[in-house]
Amino acid sequence: MPNPIGLEAATPRRRDKLAVAVVEALHQRIANGALPVGARLPTEQRLIEEFNVSRTVVREAIAELRAKGLVEPRQGIGVFVTPSAEPAPGLLSGDFTRLSEVLELLEFRTGVEVEAAGLAALRRSSRQEGEILLAHERVIAAVDSGSNAVDADFALHLAIAAATNNHFYSDVLTYLGQRTIPRSRLGDSAEATTAYLRKVIAEHARIIEAIERQDPDAARLAMRHHLTESQRRYRGLGGLPADSAS
């Protein structure tokens, strides 16, 4: 959902702060792969509406991204993410098409998201609980429509991380991006994919129920079960033993 930055005031200082916020938001999308190399940025009008700022602010933000070498305008077409915007080797340098990397990423997520679920159960507000439930409903709707539900699945995990009210949890997931949901490993069978996703929905439901009850231990246990089951299923795809190291 859009995250409005706020109405622009007339002062140059306020305009500069708004432009910085837009730059940071777009830069984060480029870093986490939501805007990959070669992708076209949303139109100027879309950015104005999303961030609730003026045309001047949007143009200043695009100029700053261009100065950083992250985007380039193309006459009459739009603004595109440049090859120089590819993430440097580091946290995102893994080959996420390899099963071993998928399993290692799931292990890392377990370390982060188990505690996030427990904190969300303790700290979530009524509004955040509603956002988690809405994200869950969107996963169900996506699966019912035949989608692989990657977007909705990621949004649900991000909503749980946000409910910790510790921004580092949501920052980590946002930085990693949708590659944390390695759905492509399911193969081409629609039946297998649907069966898998029904299990995922049931596992999500147990996490959410614990968060609703404000039971941190149950939330941690449910999240650990969900991510451990994901590892087990992906190991099965590669013909690995259930308890093998990734």
Short mmCIF file of N, CA, C and O in Angstrom, two decimals, residues 71-189:
data_model
loop_
_atom_site.label_atom_id
_atom_site.label_comp_id
_atom_site.label_asym_id
_atom_site.label_seq_id
_atom_site.Cartn_x
_atom_site.Cartn_y
_atom_site.Cartn_z
N VAL A 71 19.64 5.75 -11.97
CA VAL A 71 18.61 5.78 -13.01
C VAL A 71 19.07 6.65 -14.17
O VAL A 71 19.99 7.46 -14.02
N GLU A 72 18.40 6.45 -15.31
CA GLU A 72 18.68 7.29 -16.46
C GLU A 72 17.37 7.56 -17.20
O GLU A 72 16.57 6.66 -17.40
N PRO A 73 17.14 8.81 -17.58
CA PRO A 73 15.93 9.13 -18.34
C PRO A 73 16.12 8.78 -19.82
O PRO A 73 17.24 8.90 -20.34
N ARG A 74 15.06 8.36 -20.46
CA ARG A 74 15.07 8.09 -21.90
C ARG A 74 13.98 8.94 -22.54
O ARG A 74 12.82 8.82 -22.15
N GLN A 75 14.40 9.74 -23.48
CA GLN A 75 13.51 10.73 -24.09
C GLN A 75 12.19 10.12 -24.54
O GLN A 75 12.15 9.18 -25.32
N GLY A 76 11.12 10.65 -23.99
CA GLY A 76 9.79 10.25 -24.42
C GLY A 76 9.34 8.88 -23.95
O GLY A 76 8.24 8.44 -24.31
N ILE A 77 10.17 8.20 -23.15
CA ILE A 77 9.82 6.84 -22.70
C ILE A 77 9.63 6.78 -21.19
O ILE A 77 8.65 6.26 -20.68
N GLY A 78 10.59 7.32 -20.45
CA GLY A 78 10.51 7.28 -19.01
C GLY A 78 11.88 7.25 -18.37
O GLY A 78 12.89 7.51 -19.02
N VAL A 79 11.92 6.91 -17.10
CA VAL A 79 13.17 6.84 -16.34
C VAL A 79 13.39 5.38 -15.96
O VAL A 79 12.49 4.72 -15.44
N PHE A 80 14.62 4.87 -16.20
CA PHE A 80 14.91 3.45 -16.04
C PHE A 80 16.07 3.22 -15.08
O PHE A 80 17.00 4.04 -14.99
N VAL A 81 16.02 2.08 -14.37
CA VAL A 81 17.10 1.70 -13.46
C VAL A 81 18.30 1.26 -14.30
O VAL A 81 18.17 0.47 -15.23
N THR A 82 19.47 1.78 -13.96
CA THR A 82 20.68 1.51 -14.74
C THR A 82 21.41 0.26 -14.25
O THR A 82 21.25 -0.15 -13.10
N PRO A 83 22.25 -0.34 -15.10
CA PRO A 83 23.04 -1.51 -14.67
C PRO A 83 23.94 -1.22 -13.49
O PRO A 83 24.23 -2.10 -12.68
N SER A 84 24.39 0.02 -13.35
CA SER A 84 25.27 0.37 -12.23
C SER A 84 24.55 0.34 -10.90
O SER A 84 25.17 0.43 -9.84
N ALA A 85 23.21 0.17 -10.95
CA ALA A 85 22.43 0.12 -9.71
C ALA A 85 22.37 -1.28 -9.12
O ALA A 85 21.74 -1.50 -8.11
N GLU A 86 23.01 -2.26 -9.77
CA GLU A 86 23.00 -3.63 -9.25
C GLU A 86 23.65 -3.65 -7.87
O GLU A 86 24.65 -2.97 -7.64
N PRO A 87 23.09 -4.43 -6.92
CA PRO A 87 23.68 -4.48 -5.58
C PRO A 87 25.12 -4.96 -5.63
O PRO A 87 25.47 -5.84 -6.42
N ALA A 88 25.94 -4.37 -4.79
CA ALA A 88 27.33 -4.82 -4.68
C ALA A 88 27.36 -6.19 -4.02
O ALA A 88 26.44 -6.56 -3.32
N PRO A 89 28.43 -6.98 -4.26
CA PRO A 89 28.53 -8.27 -3.59
C PRO A 89 28.40 -8.10 -2.09
O PRO A 89 28.92 -7.16 -1.51
N GLY A 90 27.70 -9.00 -1.46
CA GLY A 90 27.46 -8.91 -0.03
C GLY A 90 26.23 -9.70 0.34
O GLY A 90 26.07 -10.84 -0.07
N LEU A 91 25.33 -9.08 1.09
CA LEU A 91 24.15 -9.78 1.59
C LEU A 91 23.31 -10.36 0.48
O LEU A 91 22.73 -11.43 0.61
N LEU A 92 23.22 -9.69 -0.67
CA LEU A 92 22.37 -10.16 -1.76
C LEU A 92 23.17 -10.81 -2.87
O LEU A 92 22.69 -10.92 -4.00
N SER A 93 24.39 -11.26 -2.58
CA SER A 93 25.23 -11.78 -3.65
C SER A 93 25.00 -13.25 -3.93
O SER A 93 25.62 -13.82 -4.81
N GLY A 94 24.13 -13.91 -3.17
CA GLY A 94 23.89 -15.33 -3.36
C GLY A 94 23.20 -15.64 -4.67
O GLY A 94 22.51 -14.80 -5.25
N ASP A 95 23.38 -16.88 -5.13
CA ASP A 95 22.70 -17.35 -6.33
C ASP A 95 21.41 -18.03 -5.89
O ASP A 95 21.40 -19.18 -5.53
N PHE A 96 20.32 -17.25 -5.92
CA PHE A 96 19.08 -17.75 -5.36
C PHE A 96 18.34 -18.70 -6.30
O PHE A 96 17.19 -19.05 -6.07
N THR A 97 18.99 -19.10 -7.39
CA THR A 97 18.43 -20.15 -8.23
C THR A 97 18.95 -21.52 -7.78
O THR A 97 18.46 -22.54 -8.23
N ARG A 98 19.94 -21.55 -6.90
CA ARG A 98 20.49 -22.80 -6.39
C ARG A 98 19.78 -23.21 -5.12
O ARG A 98 19.53 -22.39 -4.24
N LEU A 99 19.47 -24.51 -5.02
CA LEU A 99 18.73 -25.00 -3.87
C LEU A 99 19.47 -24.73 -2.57
O LEU A 99 18.87 -24.36 -1.56
N SER A 100 20.79 -24.88 -2.57
CA SER A 100 21.55 -24.66 -1.35
C SER A 100 21.40 -23.23 -0.85
O SER A 100 21.29 -22.99 0.36
N GLU A 101 21.36 -22.26 -1.77
CA GLU A 101 21.19 -20.87 -1.37
C GLU A 101 19.78 -20.63 -0.85
O GLU A 101 19.58 -19.85 0.10
N VAL A 102 18.79 -21.26 -1.46
CA VAL A 102 17.40 -21.13 -1.00
C VAL A 102 17.30 -21.61 0.45
O VAL A 102 16.69 -20.97 1.31
N LEU A 103 17.91 -22.75 0.73
CA LEU A 103 17.85 -23.32 2.08
C LEU A 103 18.59 -22.45 3.09
O LEU A 103 18.12 -22.26 4.22
N GLU A 104 19.72 -21.90 2.69
CA GLU A 104 20.46 -21.03 3.60
C GLU A 104 19.67 -19.75 3.90
O GLU A 104 19.68 -19.26 5.04
N LEU A 105 18.99 -19.23 2.89
CA LEU A 105 18.18 -18.05 3.11
C LEU A 105 17.01 -18.36 4.06
O LEU A 105 16.68 -17.55 4.94
N LEU A 106 16.40 -19.53 3.91
CA LEU A 106 15.32 -19.92 4.82
C LEU A 106 15.85 -20.08 6.25
O LEU A 106 15.15 -19.72 7.21
N GLU A 107 17.06 -20.59 6.40
CA GLU A 107 17.66 -20.66 7.73
C GLU A 107 17.85 -19.27 8.33
O GLU A 107 17.58 -19.04 9.51
N PHE A 108 18.32 -18.35 7.51
CA PHE A 108 18.52 -16.98 7.99
C PHE A 108 17.19 -16.36 8.38
O PHE A 108 17.08 -15.71 9.43
N ARG A 109 16.17 -16.57 7.56
CA ARG A 109 14.85 -16.03 7.88
C ARG A 109 14.34 -16.59 9.20
O ARG A 109 13.69 -15.87 9.97
N THR A 110 14.62 -17.85 9.47
CA THR A 110 14.18 -18.46 10.72
C THR A 110 14.76 -17.70 11.90
O THR A 110 14.06 -17.39 12.88
N GLY A 111 16.06 -17.38 11.82
CA GLY A 111 16.70 -16.64 12.89
C GLY A 111 16.08 -15.28 13.14
O GLY A 111 16.01 -14.80 14.28
N VAL A 112 15.60 -14.64 12.08
CA VAL A 112 15.03 -13.30 12.19
C VAL A 112 13.53 -13.36 12.52
O VAL A 112 13.04 -12.69 13.44
N GLU A 113 12.80 -14.18 11.78
CA GLU A 113 11.34 -14.09 11.82
C GLU A 113 10.69 -14.82 12.99
O GLU A 113 9.56 -14.51 13.36
N VAL A 114 11.38 -15.79 13.58
CA VAL A 114 10.82 -16.44 14.78
C VAL A 114 10.68 -15.41 15.90
O VAL A 114 9.62 -15.29 16.53
N GLU A 115 11.75 -14.66 16.14
CA GLU A 115 11.67 -13.64 17.19
C GLU A 115 10.72 -12.51 16.79
O GLU A 115 10.01 -11.95 17.64
N ALA A 116 10.68 -12.18 15.49
CA ALA A 116 9.76 -11.14 15.03
C ALA A 116 8.32 -11.52 15.35
O ALA A 116 7.51 -10.67 15.78
N ALA A 117 7.96 -12.78 15.15
CA ALA A 117 6.59 -13.22 15.44
C ALA A 117 6.28 -13.07 16.92
O ALA A 117 5.19 -12.63 17.30
N GLY A 118 7.25 -13.44 17.78
CA GLY A 118 7.04 -13.30 19.21
C GLY A 118 6.86 -11.85 19.62
O GLY A 118 5.97 -11.52 20.42
N LEU A 119 7.69 -10.96 19.08
CA LEU A 119 7.57 -9.54 19.41
C LEU A 119 6.27 -8.95 18.87
O LEU A 119 5.64 -8.11 19.51
N ALA A 120 5.86 -9.40 17.68
CA ALA A 120 4.60 -8.92 17.11
C ALA A 120 3.43 -9.30 18.01
O ALA A 120 2.49 -8.51 18.19
N ALA A 121 3.47 -10.51 18.59
CA ALA A 121 2.40 -10.93 19.49
C ALA A 121 2.34 -10.04 20.73
O ALA A 121 1.26 -9.74 21.25
N LEU A 122 3.49 -9.59 21.20
CA LEU A 122 3.54 -8.75 22.39
C LEU A 122 3.18 -7.30 22.11
O LEU A 122 2.56 -6.63 22.95
N ARG A 123 3.56 -6.80 20.92
CA ARG A 123 3.55 -5.35 20.69
C ARG A 123 2.54 -4.87 19.66
O ARG A 123 2.33 -3.67 19.55
N ARG A 124 1.95 -5.77 18.91
CA ARG A 124 1.13 -5.32 17.79
C ARG A 124 -0.03 -4.44 18.28
O ARG A 124 -0.63 -4.67 19.33
N SER A 125 -0.31 -3.41 17.50
CA SER A 125 -1.47 -2.56 17.76
C SER A 125 -2.68 -3.15 17.06
O SER A 125 -2.57 -4.08 16.25
N SER A 126 -3.85 -2.60 17.35
CA SER A 126 -5.06 -3.05 16.66
C SER A 126 -4.96 -2.82 15.17
O SER A 126 -5.38 -3.66 14.36
N ARG A 127 -4.38 -1.68 14.79
CA ARG A 127 -4.22 -1.39 13.36
C ARG A 127 -3.28 -2.39 12.71
O ARG A 127 -3.56 -2.89 11.61
N GLN A 128 -2.18 -2.69 13.37
CA GLN A 128 -1.23 -3.64 12.80
C GLN A 128 -1.82 -5.05 12.72
O GLN A 128 -1.57 -5.77 11.76
N GLU A 129 -2.61 -5.42 13.72
CA GLU A 129 -3.29 -6.71 13.65
C GLU A 129 -4.21 -6.76 12.43
O GLU A 129 -4.27 -7.76 11.71
N GLY A 130 -4.91 -5.65 12.18
CA GLY A 130 -5.79 -5.58 11.01
C GLY A 130 -5.01 -5.71 9.71
O GLY A 130 -5.47 -6.35 8.75
N GLU A 131 -3.81 -5.12 9.65
CA GLU A 131 -2.99 -5.20 8.44
C GLU A 131 -2.50 -6.63 8.22
O GLU A 131 -2.42 -7.09 7.07
N ILE A 132 -2.16 -7.32 9.30
CA ILE A 132 -1.74 -8.71 9.18
C ILE A 132 -2.89 -9.57 8.66
O ILE A 132 -2.71 -10.40 7.75
N LEU A 133 -4.09 -9.36 9.21
CA LEU A 133 -5.26 -10.14 8.77
C LEU A 133 -5.60 -9.84 7.31
O LEU A 133 -5.93 -10.75 6.55
N LEU A 134 -5.49 -8.58 6.92
CA LEU A 134 -5.76 -8.20 5.53
C LEU A 134 -4.76 -8.86 4.59
O LEU A 134 -5.13 -9.37 3.53
N ALA A 135 -3.49 -8.87 4.99
CA ALA A 135 -2.47 -9.51 4.16
C ALA A 135 -2.75 -11.01 4.03
O ALA A 135 -2.57 -11.59 2.95
N HIS A 136 -3.19 -11.63 5.11
CA HIS A 136 -3.53 -13.06 5.07
C HIS A 136 -4.68 -13.31 4.10
O HIS A 136 -4.64 -14.27 3.31
N GLU A 137 -5.69 -12.46 4.15
CA GLU A 137 -6.82 -12.60 3.23
C GLU A 137 -6.38 -12.45 1.78
O GLU A 137 -6.90 -13.13 0.89
N ARG A 138 -5.41 -11.59 1.54
CA ARG A 138 -4.91 -11.40 0.18
C ARG A 138 -4.13 -12.61 -0.31
O ARG A 138 -4.16 -12.93 -1.50
N VAL A 139 -3.42 -13.28 0.60
CA VAL A 139 -2.76 -14.54 0.22
C VAL A 139 -3.81 -15.55 -0.22
O VAL A 139 -3.67 -16.19 -1.27
N ILE A 140 -4.86 -15.70 0.57
CA ILE A 140 -5.92 -16.65 0.25
C ILE A 140 -6.57 -16.31 -1.09
O ILE A 140 -6.78 -17.18 -1.94
N ALA A 141 -6.86 -15.02 -1.30
CA ALA A 141 -7.50 -14.60 -2.56
C ALA A 141 -6.58 -14.86 -3.74
O ALA A 141 -7.04 -15.29 -4.81
N ALA A 142 -5.28 -14.63 -3.56
CA ALA A 142 -4.33 -14.86 -4.66
C ALA A 142 -4.27 -16.34 -5.01
O ALA A 142 -4.26 -16.72 -6.19
N VAL A 143 -4.24 -17.20 -4.00
CA VAL A 143 -4.20 -18.64 -4.26
C VAL A 143 -5.49 -19.09 -4.92
O VAL A 143 -5.48 -19.88 -5.88
N ASP A 144 -6.62 -18.58 -4.46
CA ASP A 144 -7.91 -18.93 -5.06
C ASP A 144 -7.99 -18.53 -6.53
O ASP A 144 -8.67 -19.19 -7.32
N SER A 145 -7.27 -17.47 -6.89
CA SER A 145 -7.30 -17.00 -8.28
C SER A 145 -6.27 -17.71 -9.15
O SER A 145 -6.17 -17.44 -10.35
N GLY A 146 -5.49 -18.63 -8.56
CA GLY A 146 -4.50 -19.37 -9.33
C GLY A 146 -3.13 -18.75 -9.36
O GLY A 146 -2.23 -19.22 -10.07
N SER A 147 -2.93 -17.69 -8.57
CA SER A 147 -1.62 -17.03 -8.53
C SER A 147 -0.66 -17.81 -7.64
O SER A 147 -1.08 -18.58 -6.78
N ASN A 148 0.65 -17.55 -7.83
CA ASN A 148 1.62 -18.16 -6.92
C ASN A 148 1.72 -17.40 -5.60
O ASN A 148 2.40 -17.82 -4.68
N ALA A 149 1.02 -16.25 -5.51
CA ALA A 149 0.86 -15.49 -4.26
C ALA A 149 2.17 -14.97 -3.68
O ALA A 149 2.24 -14.67 -2.48
N VAL A 150 3.21 -14.81 -4.48
CA VAL A 150 4.49 -14.35 -3.95
C VAL A 150 4.36 -12.96 -3.34
O VAL A 150 4.82 -12.71 -2.21
N ASP A 151 3.73 -12.03 -4.05
CA ASP A 151 3.58 -10.66 -3.54
C ASP A 151 2.85 -10.65 -2.22
O ASP A 151 3.26 -9.99 -1.26
N ALA A 152 1.71 -11.35 -2.18
CA ALA A 152 0.88 -11.35 -0.98
C ALA A 152 1.59 -12.05 0.18
O ALA A 152 1.49 -11.60 1.34
N ASP A 153 2.29 -13.12 -0.10
CA ASP A 153 3.02 -13.85 0.93
C ASP A 153 4.09 -12.96 1.56
O ASP A 153 4.22 -12.86 2.79
N PHE A 154 4.87 -12.30 0.72
CA PHE A 154 5.91 -11.40 1.21
C PHE A 154 5.29 -10.27 2.03
O PHE A 154 5.81 -9.91 3.10
N ALA A 155 4.17 -9.72 1.57
CA ALA A 155 3.51 -8.63 2.28
C ALA A 155 3.06 -9.07 3.67
O ALA A 155 3.10 -8.29 4.63
N LEU A 156 2.61 -10.32 3.80
CA LEU A 156 2.20 -10.83 5.11
C LEU A 156 3.38 -10.90 6.06
O LEU A 156 3.30 -10.44 7.22
N HIS A 157 4.48 -11.47 5.61
CA HIS A 157 5.66 -11.56 6.48
C HIS A 157 6.17 -10.16 6.84
O HIS A 157 6.63 -9.94 7.97
N LEU A 158 6.07 -9.23 5.90
CA LEU A 158 6.51 -7.86 6.17
C LEU A 158 5.59 -7.20 7.20
O LEU A 158 6.05 -6.44 8.06
N ALA A 159 4.27 -7.49 7.13
CA ALA A 159 3.32 -6.92 8.09
C ALA A 159 3.60 -7.44 9.50
O ALA A 159 3.49 -6.69 10.48
N ILE A 160 3.97 -8.70 9.61
CA ILE A 160 4.33 -9.27 10.92
C ILE A 160 5.60 -8.60 11.44
O ILE A 160 5.68 -8.22 12.62
N ALA A 161 6.58 -8.42 10.57
CA ALA A 161 7.83 -7.75 10.98
C ALA A 161 7.56 -6.32 11.43
O ALA A 161 8.12 -5.85 12.42
N ALA A 162 6.67 -5.63 10.72
CA ALA A 162 6.35 -4.24 11.08
C ALA A 162 5.68 -4.17 12.45
O ALA A 162 5.85 -3.20 13.19
N ALA A 163 4.91 -5.22 12.79
CA ALA A 163 4.18 -5.23 14.06
C ALA A 163 5.10 -5.43 15.27
O ALA A 163 4.66 -5.32 16.41
N THR A 164 6.39 -5.70 15.04
CA THR A 164 7.34 -5.75 16.15
C THR A 164 7.57 -4.35 16.71
O THR A 164 8.03 -4.20 17.83
N ASN A 165 7.30 -3.34 15.88
CA ASN A 165 7.59 -1.95 16.21
C ASN A 165 9.09 -1.73 16.48
O ASN A 165 9.48 -0.86 17.24
N ASN A 166 9.87 -2.58 15.83
CA ASN A 166 11.33 -2.43 15.78
C ASN A 166 11.68 -2.43 14.30
O ASN A 166 11.60 -3.47 13.64
N HIS A 167 12.05 -1.28 13.77
CA HIS A 167 12.16 -1.12 12.32
C HIS A 167 13.23 -2.01 11.70
O HIS A 167 13.20 -2.29 10.50
N PHE A 168 14.18 -2.52 12.50
CA PHE A 168 15.23 -3.35 11.92
C PHE A 168 14.68 -4.65 11.33
O PHE A 168 15.19 -5.16 10.34
N TYR A 169 13.63 -5.18 11.93
CA TYR A 169 13.03 -6.42 11.40
C TYR A 169 12.44 -6.18 10.01
O TYR A 169 12.70 -6.94 9.07
N SER A 170 11.64 -5.14 9.88
CA SER A 170 11.05 -4.86 8.57
C SER A 170 12.10 -4.35 7.59
O SER A 170 12.02 -4.63 6.38
N ASP A 171 13.13 -3.65 8.08
CA ASP A 171 14.20 -3.18 7.19
C ASP A 171 14.93 -4.36 6.56
O ASP A 171 15.24 -4.36 5.36
N VAL A 172 15.22 -5.39 7.36
CA VAL A 172 15.93 -6.56 6.84
C VAL A 172 15.10 -7.26 5.77
O VAL A 172 15.60 -7.59 4.68
N LEU A 173 13.82 -7.48 6.05
CA LEU A 173 12.97 -8.16 5.06
C LEU A 173 12.81 -7.31 3.80
O LEU A 173 12.83 -7.84 2.68
N THR A 174 12.64 -6.00 3.98
CA THR A 174 12.49 -5.12 2.82
C THR A 174 13.75 -5.16 1.97
O THR A 174 13.69 -5.19 0.74
N TYR A 175 14.91 -5.17 2.62
CA TYR A 175 16.18 -5.20 1.89
C TYR A 175 16.34 -6.50 1.11
O TYR A 175 16.74 -6.50 -0.05
N LEU A 176 15.98 -7.60 1.73
CA LEU A 176 16.07 -8.89 1.04
C LEU A 176 15.04 -8.99 -0.07
O LEU A 176 15.30 -9.58 -1.12
N GLY A 177 13.87 -8.43 0.14
CA GLY A 177 12.85 -8.39 -0.91
C GLY A 177 12.15 -9.72 -1.12
O GLY A 177 12.26 -10.67 -0.33
N GLN A 178 11.45 -9.83 -2.24
CA GLN A 178 10.61 -10.99 -2.51
C GLN A 178 11.40 -12.26 -2.79
O GLN A 178 10.82 -13.34 -2.85
N ARG A 179 12.73 -12.14 -2.93
CA ARG A 179 13.54 -13.35 -3.12
C ARG A 179 13.46 -14.24 -1.88
O ARG A 179 13.86 -15.39 -1.91
N THR A 180 12.96 -13.70 -0.74
CA THR A 180 12.78 -14.52 0.45
C THR A 180 11.63 -15.52 0.27
O THR A 180 11.48 -16.42 1.09
N ILE A 181 10.83 -15.37 -0.79
CA ILE A 181 9.74 -16.31 -1.07
C ILE A 181 10.11 -17.06 -2.35
O ILE A 181 9.67 -16.71 -3.45
N PRO A 182 10.93 -18.11 -2.25
CA PRO A 182 11.50 -18.76 -3.45
C PRO A 182 10.52 -19.72 -4.12
O PRO A 182 10.76 -20.91 -4.23
N ARG A 183 9.40 -19.18 -4.59
CA ARG A 183 8.31 -20.01 -5.09
C ARG A 183 8.67 -20.76 -6.38
O ARG A 183 8.07 -21.80 -6.68
N SER A 184 9.63 -20.28 -7.13
CA SER A 184 9.95 -20.89 -8.42
C SER A 184 10.43 -22.33 -8.27
O SER A 184 10.41 -23.10 -9.23
N ARG A 185 10.85 -22.71 -7.08
CA ARG A 185 11.35 -24.07 -6.86
C ARG A 185 10.23 -25.12 -6.84
O ARG A 185 10.50 -26.31 -6.72
N LEU A 186 8.99 -24.68 -6.95
CA LEU A 186 7.89 -25.64 -6.89
C LEU A 186 7.67 -26.39 -8.19
O LEU A 186 6.92 -27.34 -8.24
N GLY A 187 8.29 -25.95 -9.27
CA GLY A 187 8.11 -26.63 -10.54
C GLY A 187 6.88 -26.13 -11.28
O GLY A 187 6.25 -25.15 -10.89
N ASP A 188 6.51 -26.86 -12.34
CA ASP A 188 5.46 -26.39 -13.23
C ASP A 188 4.08 -26.97 -12.93
O ASP A 188 3.11 -26.62 -13.57
N SER A 189 3.99 -27.89 -11.97
CA SER A 189 2.70 -28.54 -11.70
C SER A 189 1.78 -27.61 -10.94
O SER A 189 2.05 -27.22 -9.81
#
